[in-house]
Amino acid sequence: MHSVKEYVALMELHRDVDAERVVEVLKKFVGKIYQRPPLRSSVKRALRIREIYEIEVLEIEGRHVLFRVKCQSGTYIRKLCHDVGLILGVEAHMRELRRIATAHFREEHAVRLQEVSEALYIWKELGDESFLRKVLMPAEAIVAHLPKVVVKDGAVDAIAHGAQLAVPGISRVHEGVSKGDLVAIMTLKGELVALGRAQMSSEEMVSMEKGIAVTPTRVFIEPGKYPRMWKKRGGGEGRKS
Amino acid sequence: MSSDVVKRGLAFIEWLDRLGNVNRRWLVKSEDATDPRYGCIPTERPIEEAVRKGLLVIDKPPGPTSHEVVAWIKRMFNVERAGHGGTLEPNP
């Protein structure tokens, strides 16, 4: 949810301003800015700080300014346009807005509703699933940005039942993970097992022989998907298949 | 046990890394194989499972709300559970 957003916005100035001046003022908004959420918003209307990472003016035609902005989640572009108008002294408002990226999901990954509808029709009515496969992304894409810990088959079902990931269950891990980092636990086939907090660095995960490596915070894989290799405490018999 | 499946599984994870701009090398603890009888490489899931464990990045037209679009998608796919986070957000 709290991911970097990127938009293309069309701003309309209420009076004529030199293009150079517009570019200059927009550039001043890069960095940390104060913003009060607009009247029509779903969050508390308290002054807050938001970061603008990039602003690029794409085109200026008369009083219309087309620009690309990359910013922190929760930044109101409508408000940004309004504030730019105040600094320019001519007033301005946002005419149009298109989000072109949320985190690592970009415009080029997006499909139109018509494409989804057609892909479904071709699958259901004509029995060809290839188009549907093209519009769907595996849910694993959600954790694409996280460092990953790949575990052995034998460790999967224990995690599915709520166990922590112990060091011997690890097959490989991304370098540079520190204790406390959020990581994605994956199977050797690339399935998302769980999200969790690293309890040690990736270097320790590789060098140590025992200990808890990751504490899962959210489990995704279903119990029973992988064979059960663990034993219930108190005499329960571990089933090996 | 299959090392060929591992190769394809790791190739999928590397695709994820490129998607998420993750530029980290692997520290290998042990070279393991995986049993092809359990689980499935995400891109090779049977289509029904691919739908259930899939996500759509929708180019939402202006007009309908995200909420409305989710309702249409649910009806189109005949699924109970579907959600959105803003427009196209990951939700860990």
mmCIF file of C-alpha atoms in Angstrom:
data_model
loop_
_atom_site.group_PDB
_atom_site.id
_atom_site.type_symbol
_atom_site.label_atom_id
_atom_site.label_comp_id
_atom_site.label_asym_id
_atom_site.label_seq_id
_atom_site.Cartn_x
_atom_site.Cartn_y
_atom_site.Cartn_z
ATOM 1 C CA MET A 1 0.000 0.000 0.000
ATOM 2 C CA HIS A 2 2.727 2.453 0.954
ATOM 3 C CA SER A 3 4.506 2.234 -2.312
ATOM 4 C CA VAL A 4 5.986 4.758 -4.683
ATOM 5 C CA LYS A 5 3.441 6.158 -7.142
ATOM 6 C CA GLU A 6 4.024 7.694 -10.523
ATOM 7 C CA TYR A 7 1.553 9.811 -12.474
ATOM 8 C CA VAL A 8 1.184 11.846 -15.622
ATOM 9 C CA ALA A 9 -0.864 14.948 -14.823
ATOM 10 C CA LEU A 10 -2.343 17.762 -16.864
ATOM 11 C CA MET A 11 -2.409 21.069 -15.029
ATOM 12 C CA GLU A 12 -4.252 24.135 -16.250
ATOM 13 C CA LEU A 13 -2.994 27.584 -15.275
ATOM 14 C CA HIS A 14 -5.578 30.321 -14.899
ATOM 15 C CA ARG A 15 -3.421 33.039 -16.491
ATOM 16 C CA ASP A 16 -0.447 33.113 -18.856
ATOM 17 C CA VAL A 17 2.980 32.355 -17.400
ATOM 18 C CA ASP A 18 6.375 31.930 -19.105
ATOM 19 C CA ALA A 19 7.157 28.270 -19.670
ATOM 20 C CA GLU A 20 10.600 28.657 -18.031
ATOM 21 C CA ARG A 21 8.960 30.024 -14.879
ATOM 22 C CA VAL A 22 6.554 27.052 -14.751
ATOM 23 C CA VAL A 23 9.422 24.570 -15.041
ATOM 24 C CA GLU A 24 11.406 26.455 -12.405
ATOM 25 C CA VAL A 25 8.535 26.460 -9.883
ATOM 26 C CA LEU A 26 7.642 22.806 -10.489
ATOM 27 C CA LYS A 27 11.277 21.888 -9.802
ATOM 28 C CA LYS A 28 11.013 23.576 -6.393
ATOM 29 C CA PHE A 29 8.414 20.970 -5.385
ATOM 30 C CA VAL A 30 10.902 18.108 -5.675
ATOM 31 C CA GLY A 31 11.868 16.980 -2.168
ATOM 32 C CA LYS A 32 9.823 17.023 1.014
ATOM 33 C CA ILE A 33 6.694 19.141 0.893
ATOM 34 C CA TYR A 34 3.870 19.979 3.272
ATOM 35 C CA GLN A 35 0.419 18.921 2.143
ATOM 36 C CA ARG A 36 -2.970 19.130 3.769
ATOM 37 C CA PRO A 37 -5.320 16.467 2.320
ATOM 38 C CA PRO A 38 -8.163 18.078 0.314
ATOM 39 C CA LEU A 39 -11.732 18.450 1.623
ATOM 40 C CA ARG A 40 -12.867 15.449 -0.371
ATOM 41 C CA SER A 41 -10.436 12.876 0.918
ATOM 42 C CA SER A 42 -10.627 9.685 2.908
ATOM 43 C CA VAL A 43 -7.875 10.539 5.398
ATOM 44 C CA LYS A 44 -7.532 12.855 8.377
ATOM 45 C CA ARG A 45 -7.068 16.402 7.153
ATOM 46 C CA ALA A 46 -3.925 17.188 9.094
ATOM 47 C CA LEU A 47 -0.895 18.876 7.560
ATOM 48 C CA ARG A 48 1.589 16.189 6.662
ATOM 49 C CA ILE A 49 4.876 15.774 4.893
ATOM 50 C CA ARG A 50 5.101 13.974 1.589
ATOM 51 C CA GLU A 51 8.099 13.393 -0.620
ATOM 52 C CA ILE A 52 8.219 14.158 -4.330
ATOM 53 C CA TYR A 53 11.033 12.181 -5.927
ATOM 54 C CA GLU A 54 10.875 13.469 -9.501
ATOM 55 C CA ILE A 55 8.991 15.976 -11.619
ATOM 56 C CA GLU A 56 9.497 16.095 -15.381
ATOM 57 C CA VAL A 57 7.684 18.610 -17.567
ATOM 58 C CA LEU A 58 6.658 16.780 -20.719
ATOM 59 C CA GLU A 59 4.881 19.510 -22.647
ATOM 60 C CA ILE A 60 3.624 23.060 -22.200
ATOM 61 C CA GLU A 61 1.040 24.450 -24.550
ATOM 62 C CA GLY A 62 -0.491 27.789 -23.601
ATOM 63 C CA ARG A 63 -1.877 27.369 -20.109
ATOM 64 C CA HIS A 64 -1.726 23.561 -20.220
ATOM 65 C CA VAL A 65 1.182 21.865 -18.497
ATOM 66 C CA LEU A 66 1.701 18.137 -18.910
ATOM 67 C CA PHE A 67 4.111 16.635 -16.389
ATOM 68 C CA ARG A 68 5.232 13.318 -14.913
ATOM 69 C CA VAL A 69 5.586 13.078 -11.154
ATOM 70 C CA LYS A 70 7.032 10.311 -8.986
ATOM 71 C CA CYS A 71 6.030 10.619 -5.355
ATOM 72 C CA GLN A 72 5.383 8.995 -2.018
ATOM 73 C CA SER A 73 2.106 7.173 -1.465
ATOM 74 C CA GLY A 74 -0.571 9.554 -0.176
ATOM 75 C CA THR A 75 0.533 12.597 -2.175
ATOM 76 C CA TYR A 76 -2.396 14.495 -3.676
ATOM 77 C CA ILE A 77 -1.555 15.642 -7.190
ATOM 78 C CA ARG A 78 -4.674 17.813 -7.307
ATOM 79 C CA LYS A 79 -3.283 19.647 -4.281
ATOM 80 C CA LEU A 80 0.164 19.823 -5.864
ATOM 81 C CA CYS A 81 -1.292 21.559 -8.950
ATOM 82 C CA HIS A 82 -3.219 23.964 -6.745
ATOM 83 C CA ASP A 83 -0.103 24.826 -4.731
ATOM 84 C CA VAL A 84 1.994 25.303 -7.887
ATOM 85 C CA GLY A 85 -0.675 27.807 -8.991
ATOM 86 C CA LEU A 86 -0.327 29.669 -5.702
ATOM 87 C CA ILE A 87 3.457 29.971 -6.014
ATOM 88 C CA LEU A 88 3.137 31.105 -9.650
ATOM 89 C CA GLY A 89 0.587 33.667 -8.472
ATOM 90 C CA VAL A 90 -1.889 32.812 -11.223
ATOM 91 C CA GLU A 91 -3.804 29.908 -9.644
ATOM 92 C CA ALA A 92 -4.060 26.517 -11.298
ATOM 93 C CA HIS A 93 -6.004 23.278 -11.142
ATOM 94 C CA MET A 94 -5.587 19.689 -12.209
ATOM 95 C CA ARG A 95 -7.405 18.814 -15.430
ATOM 96 C CA GLU A 96 -6.490 15.160 -15.874
ATOM 97 C CA LEU A 97 -4.534 12.482 -14.062
ATOM 98 C CA ARG A 98 -3.274 9.044 -14.981
ATOM 99 C CA ARG A 99 -1.362 6.756 -12.677
ATOM 100 C CA ILE A 100 1.443 5.102 -14.620
ATOM 101 C CA ALA A 101 3.036 3.085 -11.813
ATOM 102 C CA THR A 102 2.455 1.739 -8.314
ATOM 103 C CA ALA A 103 5.596 0.203 -6.876
ATOM 104 C CA HIS A 104 6.934 -2.111 -9.595
ATOM 105 C CA PHE A 105 3.618 -2.465 -11.428
ATOM 106 C CA ARG A 106 3.745 -0.203 -14.455
ATOM 107 C CA GLU A 107 1.467 0.987 -17.218
ATOM 108 C CA GLU A 108 2.966 -1.536 -19.645
ATOM 109 C CA HIS A 109 1.724 -4.402 -17.430
ATOM 110 C CA ALA A 110 -1.822 -3.051 -17.468
ATOM 111 C CA VAL A 111 -4.604 -4.650 -19.503
ATOM 112 C CA ARG A 112 -7.935 -3.119 -20.490
ATOM 113 C CA LEU A 113 -11.190 -4.520 -19.163
ATOM 114 C CA GLN A 114 -12.132 -5.455 -22.738
ATOM 115 C CA GLU A 115 -8.988 -7.571 -23.034
ATOM 116 C CA VAL A 116 -9.866 -9.414 -19.807
ATOM 117 C CA SER A 117 -13.412 -9.949 -20.989
ATOM 118 C CA GLU A 118 -12.275 -11.264 -24.395
ATOM 119 C CA ALA A 119 -9.630 -13.539 -22.843
ATOM 120 C CA LEU A 120 -12.304 -15.017 -20.563
ATOM 121 C CA TYR A 121 -14.700 -15.532 -23.481
ATOM 122 C CA ILE A 122 -12.031 -17.285 -25.562
ATOM 123 C CA TRP A 123 -11.255 -19.593 -22.641
ATOM 124 C CA LYS A 124 -14.857 -20.392 -21.666
ATOM 125 C CA GLU A 125 -16.472 -20.551 -25.085
ATOM 126 C CA LEU A 126 -13.596 -21.659 -27.315
ATOM 127 C CA GLY A 127 -11.514 -23.599 -24.788
ATOM 128 C CA ASP A 128 -8.307 -21.656 -25.483
ATOM 129 C CA GLU A 129 -6.690 -20.500 -22.236
ATOM 130 C CA SER A 130 -3.609 -18.864 -23.775
ATOM 131 C CA PHE A 131 -5.029 -15.317 -23.810
ATOM 132 C CA LEU A 132 -6.210 -15.547 -20.208
ATOM 133 C CA ARG A 133 -2.720 -16.672 -19.173
ATOM 134 C CA LYS A 134 -1.301 -13.576 -20.841
ATOM 135 C CA VAL A 135 -3.520 -11.134 -18.918
ATOM 136 C CA LEU A 136 -3.023 -12.813 -15.536
ATOM 137 C CA MET A 137 0.111 -12.373 -13.468
ATOM 138 C CA PRO A 138 0.970 -14.947 -10.780
ATOM 139 C CA ALA A 139 0.182 -13.530 -7.314
ATOM 140 C CA GLU A 140 3.903 -13.981 -6.530
ATOM 141 C CA ALA A 141 4.428 -10.725 -8.474
ATOM 142 C CA ILE A 142 3.270 -8.889 -5.337
ATOM 143 C CA VAL A 143 6.492 -9.772 -3.528
ATOM 144 C CA ALA A 144 8.787 -9.229 -6.516
ATOM 145 C CA HIS A 145 10.481 -6.257 -4.804
ATOM 146 C CA LEU A 146 11.407 -8.178 -1.623
ATOM 147 C CA PRO A 147 14.608 -10.089 -0.848
ATOM 148 C CA LYS A 148 13.878 -13.807 -1.027
ATOM 149 C CA VAL A 149 14.686 -16.914 0.960
ATOM 150 C CA VAL A 150 14.262 -20.159 -1.000
ATOM 151 C CA VAL A 151 13.451 -23.199 1.125
ATOM 152 C CA LYS A 152 13.685 -26.951 0.644
ATOM 153 C CA ASP A 153 10.536 -29.002 -0.043
ATOM 154 C CA GLY A 154 10.754 -30.486 3.456
ATOM 155 C CA ALA A 155 10.416 -27.079 5.158
ATOM 156 C CA VAL A 156 7.295 -25.936 3.314
ATOM 157 C CA ASP A 157 4.506 -27.786 5.116
ATOM 158 C CA ALA A 158 5.800 -26.906 8.591
ATOM 159 C CA ILE A 159 5.605 -23.210 7.658
ATOM 160 C CA ALA A 160 2.127 -23.811 6.220
ATOM 161 C CA HIS A 161 1.185 -25.050 9.690
ATOM 162 C CA GLY A 162 2.613 -21.985 11.437
ATOM 163 C CA ALA A 163 6.203 -23.009 12.178
ATOM 164 C CA GLN A 164 9.147 -20.648 11.994
ATOM 165 C CA LEU A 165 11.766 -21.189 9.317
ATOM 166 C CA ALA A 166 14.856 -22.805 10.806
ATOM 167 C CA VAL A 167 18.266 -22.547 9.169
ATOM 168 C CA PRO A 168 18.505 -26.196 7.943
ATOM 169 C CA GLY A 169 15.399 -25.630 5.787
ATOM 170 C CA ILE A 170 17.119 -22.982 3.672
ATOM 171 C CA SER A 171 18.393 -23.717 0.186
ATOM 172 C CA ARG A 172 19.490 -20.224 -0.857
ATOM 173 C CA VAL A 173 19.000 -16.617 0.181
ATOM 174 C CA HIS A 174 19.523 -13.201 -1.374
ATOM 175 C CA GLU A 175 22.627 -11.412 -0.094
ATOM 176 C CA GLY A 176 22.381 -8.315 2.084
ATOM 177 C CA VAL A 177 19.413 -9.284 4.265
ATOM 178 C CA SER A 178 19.690 -7.868 7.797
ATOM 179 C CA LYS A 179 17.924 -8.976 10.970
ATOM 180 C CA GLY A 180 14.434 -7.472 11.029
ATOM 181 C CA ASP A 181 14.092 -7.151 7.239
ATOM 182 C CA LEU A 182 10.888 -8.242 5.532
ATOM 183 C CA VAL A 183 11.586 -11.232 3.270
ATOM 184 C CA ALA A 184 9.583 -13.511 1.002
ATOM 185 C CA ILE A 185 9.901 -17.238 1.643
ATOM 186 C CA MET A 186 9.700 -19.117 -1.676
ATOM 187 C CA THR A 187 9.718 -22.772 -2.729
ATOM 188 C CA LEU A 188 12.330 -24.090 -5.149
ATOM 189 C CA LYS A 189 9.548 -23.923 -7.759
ATOM 190 C CA GLY A 190 9.046 -20.207 -7.135
ATOM 191 C CA GLU A 191 5.790 -20.379 -5.157
ATOM 192 C CA LEU A 192 5.248 -17.852 -2.382
ATOM 193 C CA VAL A 193 5.199 -19.715 0.942
ATOM 194 C CA ALA A 194 5.047 -16.818 3.397
ATOM 195 C CA LEU A 195 6.180 -13.313 4.229
ATOM 196 C CA GLY A 196 8.314 -12.964 7.307
ATOM 197 C CA ARG A 197 10.872 -11.061 9.345
ATOM 198 C CA ALA A 198 14.483 -12.168 9.120
ATOM 199 C CA GLN A 199 15.847 -13.151 12.532
ATOM 200 C CA MET A 200 19.441 -13.069 11.299
ATOM 201 C CA SER A 201 21.458 -11.756 8.360
ATOM 202 C CA SER A 202 21.618 -13.680 5.076
ATOM 203 C CA GLU A 203 25.304 -14.371 5.752
ATOM 204 C CA GLU A 204 24.375 -15.972 9.096
ATOM 205 C CA MET A 205 21.601 -18.005 7.451
ATOM 206 C CA VAL A 206 24.227 -19.579 5.212
ATOM 207 C CA SER A 207 26.980 -20.088 7.796
ATOM 208 C CA MET A 208 24.958 -21.225 10.829
ATOM 209 C CA GLU A 209 23.886 -24.825 11.330
ATOM 210 C CA LYS A 210 20.835 -24.240 13.475
ATOM 211 C CA GLY A 211 18.554 -21.496 14.755
ATOM 212 C CA ILE A 212 15.501 -19.584 13.622
ATOM 213 C CA ALA A 213 16.145 -17.714 10.382
ATOM 214 C CA VAL A 214 12.734 -16.193 9.576
ATOM 215 C CA THR A 215 9.543 -15.669 11.578
ATOM 216 C CA PRO A 216 6.584 -15.781 9.189
ATOM 217 C CA THR A 217 4.109 -12.904 9.535
ATOM 218 C CA ARG A 218 1.727 -14.058 6.833
ATOM 219 C CA VAL A 219 1.431 -17.528 5.334
ATOM 220 C CA PHE A 220 0.167 -18.006 1.775
ATOM 221 C CA ILE A 221 0.698 -21.659 0.906
ATOM 222 C CA GLU A 222 -1.992 -24.171 1.875
ATOM 223 C CA PRO A 223 -1.216 -26.957 4.364
ATOM 224 C CA GLY A 224 -0.892 -30.291 2.567
ATOM 225 C CA LYS A 225 0.425 -28.810 -0.667
ATOM 226 C CA TYR A 226 3.847 -30.229 0.173
ATOM 227 C CA PRO A 227 4.514 -33.504 2.018
ATOM 228 C CA ARG A 228 4.597 -33.389 5.765
ATOM 229 C CA MET A 229 8.124 -33.972 7.034
ATOM 230 C CA TRP A 230 7.631 -32.680 10.540
ATOM 231 C CA LYS A 231 6.425 -34.412 13.674
ATOM 232 C CA LYS A 232 3.683 -33.271 15.973
ATOM 233 C CA ARG A 233 4.935 -32.735 19.486
ATOM 234 C CA GLY A 234 3.705 -35.316 22.005
ATOM 235 C CA GLY A 235 3.820 -38.561 20.104
ATOM 236 C CA GLY A 236 1.974 -37.649 16.933
ATOM 237 C CA GLU A 237 3.454 -39.535 14.041
ATOM 238 C CA GLY A 238 5.024 -37.669 11.174
ATOM 239 C CA ARG A 239 3.678 -38.885 7.883
ATOM 240 C CA LYS A 240 6.318 -39.302 5.220
ATOM 241 C CA SER A 241 5.148 -39.557 1.652
ATOM 242 C CA MET B 1 13.319 -35.347 -7.347
ATOM 243 C CA SER B 2 14.070 -33.010 -10.171
ATOM 244 C CA SER B 3 16.805 -30.465 -10.725
ATOM 245 C CA ASP B 4 15.241 -29.427 -14.046
ATOM 246 C CA VAL B 5 12.150 -28.186 -12.198
ATOM 247 C CA VAL B 6 14.447 -26.282 -9.812
ATOM 248 C CA LYS B 7 16.093 -24.630 -12.801
ATOM 249 C CA ARG B 8 12.710 -23.437 -14.083
ATOM 250 C CA GLY B 9 11.589 -22.432 -10.579
ATOM 251 C CA LEU B 10 14.708 -20.367 -10.006
ATOM 252 C CA ALA B 11 14.319 -18.829 -13.474
ATOM 253 C CA PHE B 12 10.814 -17.733 -12.406
ATOM 254 C CA ILE B 13 12.212 -16.204 -9.195
ATOM 255 C CA GLU B 14 14.792 -14.350 -11.264
ATOM 256 C CA TRP B 15 11.958 -13.021 -13.431
ATOM 257 C CA LEU B 16 10.328 -11.760 -10.209
ATOM 258 C CA ASP B 17 13.591 -10.091 -9.200
ATOM 259 C CA ARG B 18 13.791 -8.253 -12.514
ATOM 260 C CA LEU B 19 10.152 -7.185 -12.165
ATOM 261 C CA GLY B 20 10.781 -5.872 -8.646
ATOM 262 C CA ASN B 21 14.169 -4.314 -9.494
ATOM 263 C CA VAL B 22 15.884 -6.596 -7.014
ATOM 264 C CA ASN B 23 19.588 -6.726 -7.778
ATOM 265 C CA ARG B 24 20.949 -9.147 -5.228
ATOM 266 C CA ARG B 25 23.159 -12.151 -5.697
ATOM 267 C CA TRP B 26 22.307 -15.547 -4.224
ATOM 268 C CA LEU B 27 24.065 -17.043 -1.264
ATOM 269 C CA VAL B 28 23.663 -20.777 -1.803
ATOM 270 C CA LYS B 29 23.413 -22.903 1.336
ATOM 271 C CA SER B 30 22.768 -26.188 -0.448
ATOM 272 C CA GLU B 31 21.953 -27.195 -4.002
ATOM 273 C CA ASP B 32 18.591 -28.927 -3.664
ATOM 274 C CA ALA B 33 16.189 -30.696 -5.968
ATOM 275 C CA THR B 34 12.405 -30.481 -5.718
ATOM 276 C CA ASP B 35 9.772 -33.178 -6.009
ATOM 277 C CA PRO B 36 7.648 -32.480 -9.113
ATOM 278 C CA ARG B 37 4.720 -34.353 -7.497
ATOM 279 C CA TYR B 38 4.086 -31.456 -5.132
ATOM 280 C CA GLY B 39 3.364 -27.825 -5.855
ATOM 281 C CA CYS B 40 3.743 -26.140 -9.196
ATOM 282 C CA ILE B 41 5.826 -23.460 -10.910
ATOM 283 C CA PRO B 42 3.510 -20.396 -10.764
ATOM 284 C CA THR B 43 3.509 -19.844 -14.550
ATOM 285 C CA GLU B 44 2.589 -23.515 -15.128
ATOM 286 C CA ARG B 45 -0.422 -23.713 -12.801
ATOM 287 C CA PRO B 46 -3.591 -25.247 -14.254
ATOM 288 C CA ILE B 47 -5.679 -22.339 -15.525
ATOM 289 C CA GLU B 48 -8.293 -22.525 -12.715
ATOM 290 C CA GLU B 49 -5.523 -22.280 -10.124
ATOM 291 C CA ALA B 50 -3.802 -19.537 -12.138
ATOM 292 C CA VAL B 51 -7.049 -17.550 -11.878
ATOM 293 C CA ARG B 52 -7.394 -18.196 -8.144
ATOM 294 C CA LYS B 53 -3.773 -17.277 -7.449
ATOM 295 C CA GLY B 54 -3.485 -14.567 -10.021
ATOM 296 C CA LEU B 55 -3.565 -10.822 -10.174
ATOM 297 C CA LEU B 56 -4.681 -8.442 -12.872
ATOM 298 C CA VAL B 57 -3.107 -5.083 -13.499
ATOM 299 C CA ILE B 58 -6.112 -3.236 -14.852
ATOM 300 C CA ASP B 59 -6.014 -0.112 -16.978
ATOM 301 C CA LYS B 60 -9.032 1.425 -15.282
ATOM 302 C CA PRO B 61 -10.922 3.865 -17.480
ATOM 303 C CA PRO B 62 -12.018 7.152 -15.944
ATOM 304 C CA GLY B 63 -15.582 6.919 -14.663
ATOM 305 C CA PRO B 64 -16.152 3.706 -12.759
ATOM 306 C CA THR B 65 -14.616 3.520 -9.289
ATOM 307 C CA SER B 66 -11.996 0.892 -8.404
ATOM 308 C CA HIS B 67 -14.680 -0.702 -6.265
ATOM 309 C CA GLU B 68 -17.026 -1.038 -9.240
ATOM 310 C CA VAL B 69 -14.285 -2.488 -11.417
ATOM 311 C CA VAL B 70 -13.536 -5.119 -8.746
ATOM 312 C CA ALA B 71 -17.248 -6.014 -8.660
ATOM 313 C CA TRP B 72 -17.250 -6.504 -12.465
ATOM 314 C CA ILE B 73 -14.099 -8.613 -12.332
ATOM 315 C CA LYS B 74 -15.628 -10.788 -9.612
ATOM 316 C CA ARG B 75 -18.716 -11.350 -11.734
ATOM 317 C CA MET B 76 -16.742 -11.991 -14.908
ATOM 318 C CA PHE B 77 -14.557 -14.578 -13.178
ATOM 319 C CA ASN B 78 -17.321 -15.904 -10.976
ATOM 320 C CA VAL B 79 -15.097 -15.637 -7.898
ATOM 321 C CA GLU B 80 -16.052 -14.766 -4.337
ATOM 322 C CA ARG B 81 -12.841 -13.215 -3.238
ATOM 323 C CA ALA B 82 -11.144 -10.394 -5.092
ATOM 324 C CA GLY B 83 -9.749 -7.167 -3.852
ATOM 325 C CA HIS B 84 -7.835 -4.127 -4.857
ATOM 326 C CA GLY B 85 -5.539 -1.716 -3.125
ATOM 327 C CA GLY B 86 -6.098 1.744 -4.547
ATOM 328 C CA THR B 87 -5.688 0.855 -8.166
ATOM 329 C CA LEU B 88 -2.904 -1.611 -8.662
ATOM 330 C CA GLU B 89 -1.123 -2.085 -5.405
ATOM 331 C CA PRO B 90 0.767 -4.877 -3.757
ATOM 332 C CA ASN B 91 -0.587 -5.609 -0.276
ATOM 333 C CA PRO B 92 2.004 -7.201 1.962
#
